[in-house]
């Protein structure tokens, strides 16, 4: 079946040309439009087109509105520094980048360290005199000095030690200023006058211009013509002696309230600077004597034990010795009473001895340091330590095996009388204990071994001259 085609309108045929119409004009076929581009032009055009397309595809980031500064941030720098030093709030720089940039300067760090660590006891010498007050204000500027009590200083020290800018080198570099403050406080503020030659000698000492063999003692008199001697132990303490009364007062340069955990742990390794700082803190805290004295210095024993483990793994005998001294002295000051029997015994974790055997089988020196700290802490029934002692096949190995056999009796004696019953006490070998005498004769080949608290491997003299 056919589908009809519907056509609108009529189709007309064009009339055929006739001869009378004349010649037909032909349309010219000339070339129109732009001339063809060369290859270089086509390449450049293509690149420009691609660049424009890419720019259209990239969304323009929205414009960030300018941050409006607070009224505090718009204050002059000197005024912001003054507010910060009066508040002593180390969280203030963390409030904004602008405040952090304003108070993050070396002179602010210096003022905070001096204020937090200066061991100032105003009641010991009376009020400042005018000259001494001016000298102290000059050292502490831009800080306006207001004495802190023990709790306030402890809080400030703890806050500063947690700051990233409080590095070991920055702390050590402030020790000369701290020593100068102590001399001003306990010597000049006490009304002691010096002759010109003695003042010049003291000036050369503080400027590290003294001769190599020059003594660190200085003479002076007070208004009653009493004669005094100032003895200085660089970076550690100053001692003022009155000849008429034959009394001496030693003042620590640092007012330590705690041992910082991050230095005790040795998380980044025990560098020479870290060990120097620990030894300085130990001596500044008074942990360098065989006499137990009351201490207010806080200490995290868990952090310290982690540091001992790290020192063993590093084979760092110097760091290990310093940490063991700090641990034993602090523990005995808090828990040992030589006048009372059956006081709390001092021990160290048995795992330290196992670690020493595991990481340093050919270096018994690390194990011997642990023994000198607490021989009674050696695990008596450890097969690895027993085998290691047998493999040593020397005098120390035989002595260690005998110690392990006698441990029950030795622990009982040490608990009853730590000062005389322990094999070692504060590093001293007790001559009345047979095992201690054998250790001296057979292992060390010496007649006696004194307390190791007074010993230090750090050269404070060189450090003082280098600061």
Coordinates of C-alpha atoms in Angstrom, one line a residue:
X1 CA 0.0 0.0 0.0
X2 CA 1.4 3.3 -1.0
X3 CA 1.6 6.2 1.5
X4 CA 0.4 9.4 0.0
X5 CA 2.9 12.3 0.0
X6 CA 1.5 15.5 1.3
X7 CA 3.1 18.5 -0.3
X8 CA 2.3 22.0 0.7
X9 CA 2.1 24.5 -2.1
X10 CA 2.9 24.0 -5.7
X11 CA 6.2 23.2 -7.2
X12 CA 7.1 25.2 -10.2
X13 CA 9.8 24.4 -12.7
X14 CA 12.3 27.0 -13.5
X15 CA 12.0 28.1 -17.1
X16 CA 14.7 26.8 -19.3
X17 CA 17.1 29.5 -20.6
X18 CA 16.5 30.6 -24.1
X19 CA 18.8 31.9 -26.7
X20 CA 17.2 35.4 -26.4
X21 CA 18.1 35.8 -22.7
X22 CA 21.7 36.6 -23.6
X23 CA 24.9 35.2 -22.1
X24 CA 24.8 33.9 -18.5
X25 CA 27.3 35.5 -16.0
X26 CA 29.5 33.0 -14.3
X27 CA 30.2 33.4 -10.6
X28 CA 33.9 33.9 -9.9
X29 CA 35.5 31.3 -7.7
X30 CA 38.1 33.5 -6.1
X31 CA 39.8 32.4 -2.8
X32 CA 38.3 34.2 0.2
X33 CA 39.1 34.2 4.0
X34 CA 42.4 34.5 5.9
X35 CA 45.6 33.2 4.5
X36 CA 46.9 29.9 5.8
X37 CA 49.1 30.0 8.9
X38 CA 52.6 28.5 9.0
X39 CA 53.4 25.6 11.2
X40 CA 55.1 27.8 13.9
X41 CA 52.1 30.1 14.0
X42 CA 49.7 27.2 14.2
X43 CA 51.7 25.7 17.2
X44 CA 51.8 29.1 19.0
X45 CA 48.1 29.6 18.5
X46 CA 47.3 26.1 19.8
X47 CA 49.4 26.7 22.9
X48 CA 47.7 30.0 23.7
X49 CA 44.3 28.4 23.3
X50 CA 45.2 25.6 25.6
X51 CA 46.5 28.1 28.2
X52 CA 43.3 30.1 28.1
X53 CA 41.2 26.9 28.5
X54 CA 43.3 25.9 31.5
X55 CA 42.9 29.3 33.1
X56 CA 39.1 29.1 32.7
X57 CA 39.0 25.7 34.3
X58 CA 41.0 26.8 37.4
X59 CA 38.6 28.1 40.0
X60 CA 39.7 31.4 41.6
X61 CA 40.1 31.0 45.4
X62 CA 37.8 33.1 47.4
X63 CA 39.5 36.2 48.9
X64 CA 40.3 35.7 52.5
X65 CA 39.1 38.6 54.6
X66 CA 41.9 40.3 56.5
X67 CA 42.2 39.1 60.1
X68 CA 41.4 41.9 62.5
X69 CA 43.9 42.2 65.3
X70 CA 42.7 42.4 68.8
X71 CA 43.4 45.4 71.0
X72 CA 46.1 43.5 72.8
X73 CA 47.9 42.6 69.6
X74 CA 47.9 46.3 68.5
X75 CA 49.7 47.5 71.6
X76 CA 53.4 48.5 71.4
X77 CA 56.0 45.7 71.6
X78 CA 57.4 47.0 74.9
X79 CA 54.0 47.0 76.5
X80 CA 53.2 43.5 75.3
X81 CA 56.5 42.3 76.7
X82 CA 55.8 44.0 80.0
X83 CA 52.3 42.3 80.2
X84 CA 53.9 38.9 79.4
X85 CA 56.6 39.2 82.0
X86 CA 54.2 40.4 84.7
X87 CA 51.7 37.6 84.0
X88 CA 54.4 34.9 83.5
X89 CA 51.9 32.9 81.5
X90 CA 53.7 30.9 78.9
X91 CA 50.4 30.2 77.1
X92 CA 50.1 33.9 76.1
X93 CA 52.3 33.5 73.0
X94 CA 50.2 30.5 71.9
X95 CA 47.1 32.7 71.6
X96 CA 48.1 34.1 68.3
X97 CA 51.0 34.2 65.9
X98 CA 51.3 38.0 66.4
X99 CA 51.8 37.7 70.1
X100 CA 54.3 34.8 69.7
X101 CA 56.4 36.8 67.3
X102 CA 56.4 39.8 69.7
X103 CA 57.6 37.9 72.9
X104 CA 59.8 35.3 71.2
X105 CA 63.1 37.1 71.6
X106 CA 66.4 36.1 73.2
X107 CA 66.2 38.7 75.9
X108 CA 62.7 37.4 77.0
X109 CA 64.0 33.9 77.1
X110 CA 66.9 35.1 79.2
X111 CA 64.7 36.9 81.6
X112 CA 62.4 34.0 82.1
X113 CA 65.3 31.5 82.7
X114 CA 66.9 33.8 85.3
X115 CA 63.7 34.5 87.1
X116 CA 62.7 30.8 87.2
X117 CA 66.1 29.3 88.2
X118 CA 67.7 31.9 90.4
X119 CA 68.1 30.6 93.9
X120 CA 67.1 33.7 95.8
X121 CA 66.4 33.6 99.5
X122 CA 65.7 37.3 100.5
X123 CA 65.4 36.6 104.2
X124 CA 68.9 35.3 104.4
X125 CA 70.7 38.6 104.0
X126 CA 68.1 41.2 104.5
X127 CA 66.9 43.8 102.0
X128 CA 68.9 44.9 98.9
X129 CA 71.1 47.9 99.2
X130 CA 70.9 50.5 96.5
X131 CA 74.0 49.5 94.6
X132 CA 73.2 45.8 94.7
X133 CA 69.6 46.4 93.7
X134 CA 70.8 48.4 90.7
X135 CA 73.2 45.7 89.6
X136 CA 70.5 43.0 90.0
X137 CA 68.0 45.0 88.1
X138 CA 70.5 45.5 85.3
X139 CA 71.1 41.7 85.0
X140 CA 67.4 40.9 85.1
X141 CA 66.1 43.6 82.7
X142 CA 63.6 43.9 81.0
X143 CA 62.1 42.0 84.0
X144 CA 60.9 43.9 87.0
X145 CA 62.0 41.6 89.8
X146 CA 59.5 40.4 92.3
X147 CA 60.6 37.4 94.5
X148 CA 58.7 34.2 94.0
X149 CA 57.9 31.7 96.7
X150 CA 58.8 28.0 96.2
X151 CA 55.5 26.9 94.7
X152 CA 55.4 29.8 92.2
X153 CA 59.0 29.1 91.2
X154 CA 58.2 25.4 90.8
X155 CA 55.2 26.1 88.6
X156 CA 57.2 28.6 86.4
X157 CA 60.1 26.1 86.1
X158 CA 57.8 23.3 85.0
X159 CA 56.1 25.5 82.5
X160 CA 59.4 26.8 81.0
X161 CA 61.0 23.3 80.7
X162 CA 58.0 22.1 78.6
X163 CA 58.6 24.9 76.1
X164 CA 60.5 24.0 72.9
X165 CA 62.7 27.1 73.1
X166 CA 64.0 25.9 76.5
X167 CA 67.0 24.0 75.1
X168 CA 70.0 22.6 77.1
X169 CA 72.4 25.1 75.4
X170 CA 70.1 28.0 76.2
X171 CA 69.9 27.0 79.8
X172 CA 73.7 26.5 80.2
X173 CA 74.4 29.8 78.6
X174 CA 72.6 31.6 81.4
X175 CA 74.7 30.1 84.2
X176 CA 77.2 33.0 84.3
X177 CA 74.3 35.4 84.8
X178 CA 72.9 33.3 87.6
X179 CA 76.2 33.2 89.3
X180 CA 76.5 36.9 89.1
X181 CA 73.1 37.3 90.7
X182 CA 74.1 35.0 93.5
X183 CA 77.2 36.9 94.2
X184 CA 75.3 40.2 94.2
X185 CA 72.7 38.7 96.5
X186 CA 74.8 36.9 99.1
X187 CA 77.9 39.0 99.1
X188 CA 77.3 42.7 98.2
X189 CA 73.7 42.7 99.6
X190 CA 75.0 41.5 102.9
X191 CA 77.0 44.8 103.2
X192 CA 80.4 43.3 102.5
X193 CA 82.8 45.8 100.9
X194 CA 86.0 44.9 98.9
X195 CA 89.2 46.7 98.2
X196 CA 89.8 47.8 94.6
X197 CA 92.2 45.0 93.8
X198 CA 89.8 42.4 95.1
X199 CA 87.0 44.0 93.1
X200 CA 89.1 43.9 90.0
X201 CA 90.0 40.3 90.7
X202 CA 86.3 39.4 91.0
X203 CA 85.5 41.3 87.8
X204 CA 88.2 39.4 85.9
X205 CA 86.8 36.1 87.2
X206 CA 83.2 36.9 86.1
X207 CA 84.5 38.0 82.7
X208 CA 86.5 34.8 82.4
X209 CA 89.7 36.9 82.1
X210 CA 91.4 35.4 85.1
X211 CA 94.8 33.6 84.9
X212 CA 94.7 29.8 84.7
X213 CA 96.0 29.1 88.2
X214 CA 94.3 32.1 90.0
X215 CA 92.4 31.2 93.1
X216 CA 88.6 31.6 93.2
X217 CA 88.5 33.2 96.7
X218 CA 87.9 36.9 97.4
X219 CA 88.2 38.9 100.6
X220 CA 85.9 41.5 102.1
X221 CA 84.8 43.2 105.3
X222 CA 81.5 44.4 106.7
X223 CA 80.6 47.6 108.5
X224 CA 81.6 46.0 111.8
X225 CA 85.1 45.1 110.4
X226 CA 84.3 41.4 110.3
X227 CA 86.4 39.6 107.7
X228 CA 84.8 37.4 105.1
X229 CA 85.9 35.1 102.3
X230 CA 83.9 34.5 99.1
X231 CA 84.7 31.1 97.5
X232 CA 83.2 30.3 94.2
X233 CA 82.6 26.9 92.6
X234 CA 81.9 27.8 89.0
X235 CA 78.3 27.0 87.8
X236 CA 77.5 25.3 91.1
X237 CA 77.7 27.4 94.3
X238 CA 79.1 30.3 96.2
X239 CA 80.3 30.0 99.8
X240 CA 80.6 33.0 102.2
X241 CA 82.8 32.4 105.3
X242 CA 83.1 34.6 108.3
X243 CA 86.5 34.4 110.0
X244 CA 85.4 35.8 113.3
X245 CA 82.5 33.4 113.9
X246 CA 84.1 30.6 111.9
X247 CA 80.8 30.0 110.1
X248 CA 80.3 29.3 106.4
X249 CA 77.1 29.4 104.3
X250 CA 77.0 27.7 100.9
X251 CA 74.4 29.0 98.4
X252 CA 73.5 27.0 95.3
X253 CA 73.4 29.0 92.2
X254 CA 70.4 27.2 90.8
X255 CA 67.1 26.9 92.7
X256 CA 66.1 23.6 91.2
X257 CA 62.6 22.4 92.0
X258 CA 62.4 19.4 89.7
X259 CA 64.5 17.3 87.3
X260 CA 62.9 17.7 83.9
X261 CA 61.5 14.3 82.6
X262 CA 62.5 14.9 79.0
X263 CA 66.2 15.1 80.0
X264 CA 65.9 12.1 82.4
X265 CA 64.4 9.9 79.7
X266 CA 66.9 10.7 77.1
X267 CA 64.3 10.4 74.4
X268 CA 66.6 11.9 71.7
X269 CA 69.7 10.2 73.1
X270 CA 72.1 11.3 75.8
X271 CA 74.3 13.9 74.0
X272 CA 77.3 15.5 75.7
X273 CA 75.2 18.6 76.4
X274 CA 72.4 16.6 78.0
X275 CA 74.9 14.8 80.3
X276 CA 76.5 18.1 81.2
X277 CA 73.1 19.6 82.1
X278 CA 72.2 16.5 84.2
X279 CA 75.5 16.7 86.1
X280 CA 75.0 20.4 86.6
X281 CA 71.5 19.9 88.0
X282 CA 72.8 17.1 90.2
X283 CA 75.5 19.2 91.8
X284 CA 73.2 22.3 91.9
X285 CA 70.6 20.2 93.8
X286 CA 73.2 19.2 96.4
X287 CA 73.3 15.5 95.3
X288 CA 77.1 15.6 95.4
X289 CA 77.7 14.7 99.0
X290 CA 77.8 11.4 101.0
X291 CA 75.7 13.1 103.7
X292 CA 71.9 12.7 103.2
X293 CA 70.1 16.0 103.4
X294 CA 66.5 16.9 103.1
X295 CA 65.6 17.8 99.5
X296 CA 62.6 19.4 98.0
X297 CA 63.6 18.6 94.4
X298 CA 60.9 16.6 92.6
X299 CA 61.8 13.6 90.5
X300 CA 59.9 11.1 88.4
X301 CA 61.5 7.8 89.1
X302 CA 59.6 6.1 86.3
X303 CA 61.1 8.6 83.8
X304 CA 64.6 8.1 85.4
X305 CA 64.3 4.3 85.0
X306 CA 63.5 4.7 81.3
X307 CA 66.6 6.8 81.0
X308 CA 68.7 4.2 82.7
X309 CA 67.4 1.6 80.2
X310 CA 68.1 4.0 77.3
X311 CA 71.7 4.6 78.5
X312 CA 72.3 0.8 78.7
X313 CA 71.1 0.4 75.2
X314 CA 73.3 3.2 74.0
X315 CA 76.3 1.8 75.9
X316 CA 76.6 5.2 77.5
X317 CA 78.5 4.7 80.8
X318 CA 78.7 8.4 81.5
X319 CA 75.0 9.0 81.3
X320 CA 74.3 5.7 83.2
X321 CA 76.6 6.8 86.1
X322 CA 74.9 10.2 86.4
X323 CA 71.4 8.8 86.4
X324 CA 72.3 6.1 89.0
X325 CA 73.7 8.7 91.3
X326 CA 70.6 10.9 91.0
X327 CA 68.3 8.0 91.6
X328 CA 70.1 6.6 94.6
X329 CA 70.7 9.9 96.4
X330 CA 67.1 11.1 95.8
X331 CA 65.6 7.8 97.0
X332 CA 67.8 7.6 100.1
X333 CA 67.1 11.2 101.0
X334 CA 63.4 10.5 100.9
X335 CA 63.3 7.0 102.3
X336 CA 66.5 6.1 104.2
X337 CA 67.1 6.9 107.8
X338 CA 70.5 5.7 109.0
X339 CA 69.3 6.0 112.7
X340 CA 66.4 3.7 112.1
X341 CA 66.7 0.0 111.3
X342 CA 64.5 -1.7 108.7
X343 CA 64.0 1.5 106.6
X344 CA 62.8 1.2 103.0
X345 CA 65.6 -0.5 101.0
X346 CA 67.0 1.0 97.9
X347 CA 66.6 -1.2 94.8
X348 CA 66.7 -0.9 91.1
X349 CA 64.7 -3.0 88.6
X350 CA 66.2 -6.4 87.9
X351 CA 65.4 -5.9 84.2
X352 CA 68.3 -3.4 84.1
X353 CA 70.8 -6.2 84.8
X354 CA 69.2 -8.4 82.2
X355 CA 69.4 -5.6 79.7
X356 CA 73.1 -5.0 80.5
X357 CA 73.9 -8.7 79.8
X358 CA 71.8 -8.7 76.6
X359 CA 73.2 -5.5 75.0
X360 CA 76.8 -5.6 76.3
X361 CA 77.9 -9.2 76.8
X362 CA 81.5 -8.2 76.2
X363 CA 81.4 -5.0 78.3
X364 CA 81.0 -5.9 82.0
X365 CA 81.6 -2.3 82.9
X366 CA 77.9 -1.4 82.5
X367 CA 76.9 -4.3 84.7
X368 CA 79.5 -3.3 87.3
X369 CA 78.0 0.2 87.5
X370 CA 74.6 -1.3 88.2
X371 CA 76.2 -3.5 90.9
X372 CA 77.8 -0.4 92.5
X373 CA 74.5 1.3 92.7
X374 CA 72.6 -1.7 94.3
X375 CA 74.3 -5.1 94.4
X376 CA 71.3 -6.5 96.3
X377 CA 69.1 -5.9 93.2
X378 CA 70.8 -8.5 91.1
X379 CA 68.2 -11.3 90.3
X380 CA 69.4 -14.4 92.2
X381 CA 67.9 -17.1 89.9
X382 CA 68.3 -15.7 86.4
X383 CA 69.8 -18.3 84.1
X384 CA 71.1 -15.8 81.5
X385 CA 73.0 -13.8 84.1
X386 CA 74.4 -17.0 85.6
X387 CA 75.5 -18.3 82.3
X388 CA 77.0 -14.9 81.4
X389 CA 79.0 -14.8 84.7
X390 CA 80.3 -18.3 83.9
X391 CA 81.3 -17.3 80.4
X392 CA 83.2 -14.3 81.7
X393 CA 85.7 -16.7 83.3
X394 CA 87.4 -14.0 85.3
X395 CA 87.5 -12.6 88.8
X396 CA 84.3 -10.5 88.4
X397 CA 82.3 -13.5 87.0
X398 CA 83.3 -15.6 90.0
X399 CA 82.5 -12.8 92.4
X400 CA 79.1 -12.3 90.8
X401 CA 78.3 -16.0 91.2
X402 CA 79.2 -15.8 94.9
X403 CA 77.0 -12.7 95.3
X404 CA 74.0 -14.5 93.7
X405 CA 74.4 -17.4 96.2
X406 CA 74.6 -15.0 99.2
X407 CA 71.8 -12.6 98.1
X408 CA 69.2 -13.6 100.7
X409 CA 71.6 -12.8 103.6
X410 CA 72.9 -9.6 101.9
X411 CA 69.4 -8.3 101.3
X412 CA 68.5 -8.9 104.9
X413 CA 71.6 -7.1 106.1
X414 CA 71.1 -4.1 103.7
X415 CA 67.5 -3.7 104.8
X416 CA 68.5 -3.7 108.5
X417 CA 71.4 -1.2 108.1
X418 CA 71.8 0.3 104.6
X419 CA 74.9 2.4 105.5
X420 CA 76.9 -0.5 106.8
X421 CA 75.1 -3.7 105.8
X422 CA 74.9 -3.1 102.0
X423 CA 77.7 -4.2 99.8
X424 CA 77.8 -0.7 98.3
X425 CA 76.3 2.5 99.8
X426 CA 76.2 5.7 97.8
X427 CA 78.9 4.0 95.6
X428 CA 81.1 3.3 98.6
X429 CA 82.3 -0.3 99.2
X430 CA 81.6 -1.2 102.8
X431 CA 84.9 -2.6 104.1
X432 CA 83.2 -4.6 106.9
X433 CA 81.3 -6.7 104.3
X434 CA 83.3 -9.7 103.0
X435 CA 81.9 -9.5 99.5
X436 CA 82.8 -5.8 99.3
X437 CA 86.4 -6.5 100.4
X438 CA 86.7 -9.3 97.8
X439 CA 85.4 -7.0 95.1
X440 CA 88.1 -4.4 96.0
X441 CA 90.9 -7.0 96.2
X442 CA 90.0 -9.5 93.5
X443 CA 88.1 -7.4 90.9
X444 CA 89.5 -3.9 91.2
X445 CA 92.8 -4.5 92.8
X446 CA 92.5 -1.5 95.2
X447 CA 92.3 -1.1 98.9
X448 CA 89.2 1.1 99.2
X449 CA 86.5 2.6 97.1
X450 CA 84.9 5.8 98.4
X451 CA 81.5 7.4 97.7
X452 CA 80.9 8.3 94.1
X453 CA 78.5 11.2 94.8
X454 CA 81.4 13.7 95.0
X455 CA 82.8 12.5 91.7
X456 CA 81.9 14.0 88.4
X457 CA 83.0 13.2 84.9
X458 CA 82.0 16.7 83.6
X459 CA 84.7 19.4 83.3
X460 CA 83.0 22.4 84.8
X461 CA 86.2 24.4 84.5
X462 CA 86.2 24.1 80.7
X463 CA 82.5 24.7 80.5
X464 CA 82.8 27.9 82.6
X465 CA 85.5 29.3 80.3
X466 CA 83.6 28.4 77.2
X467 CA 80.3 30.1 78.1

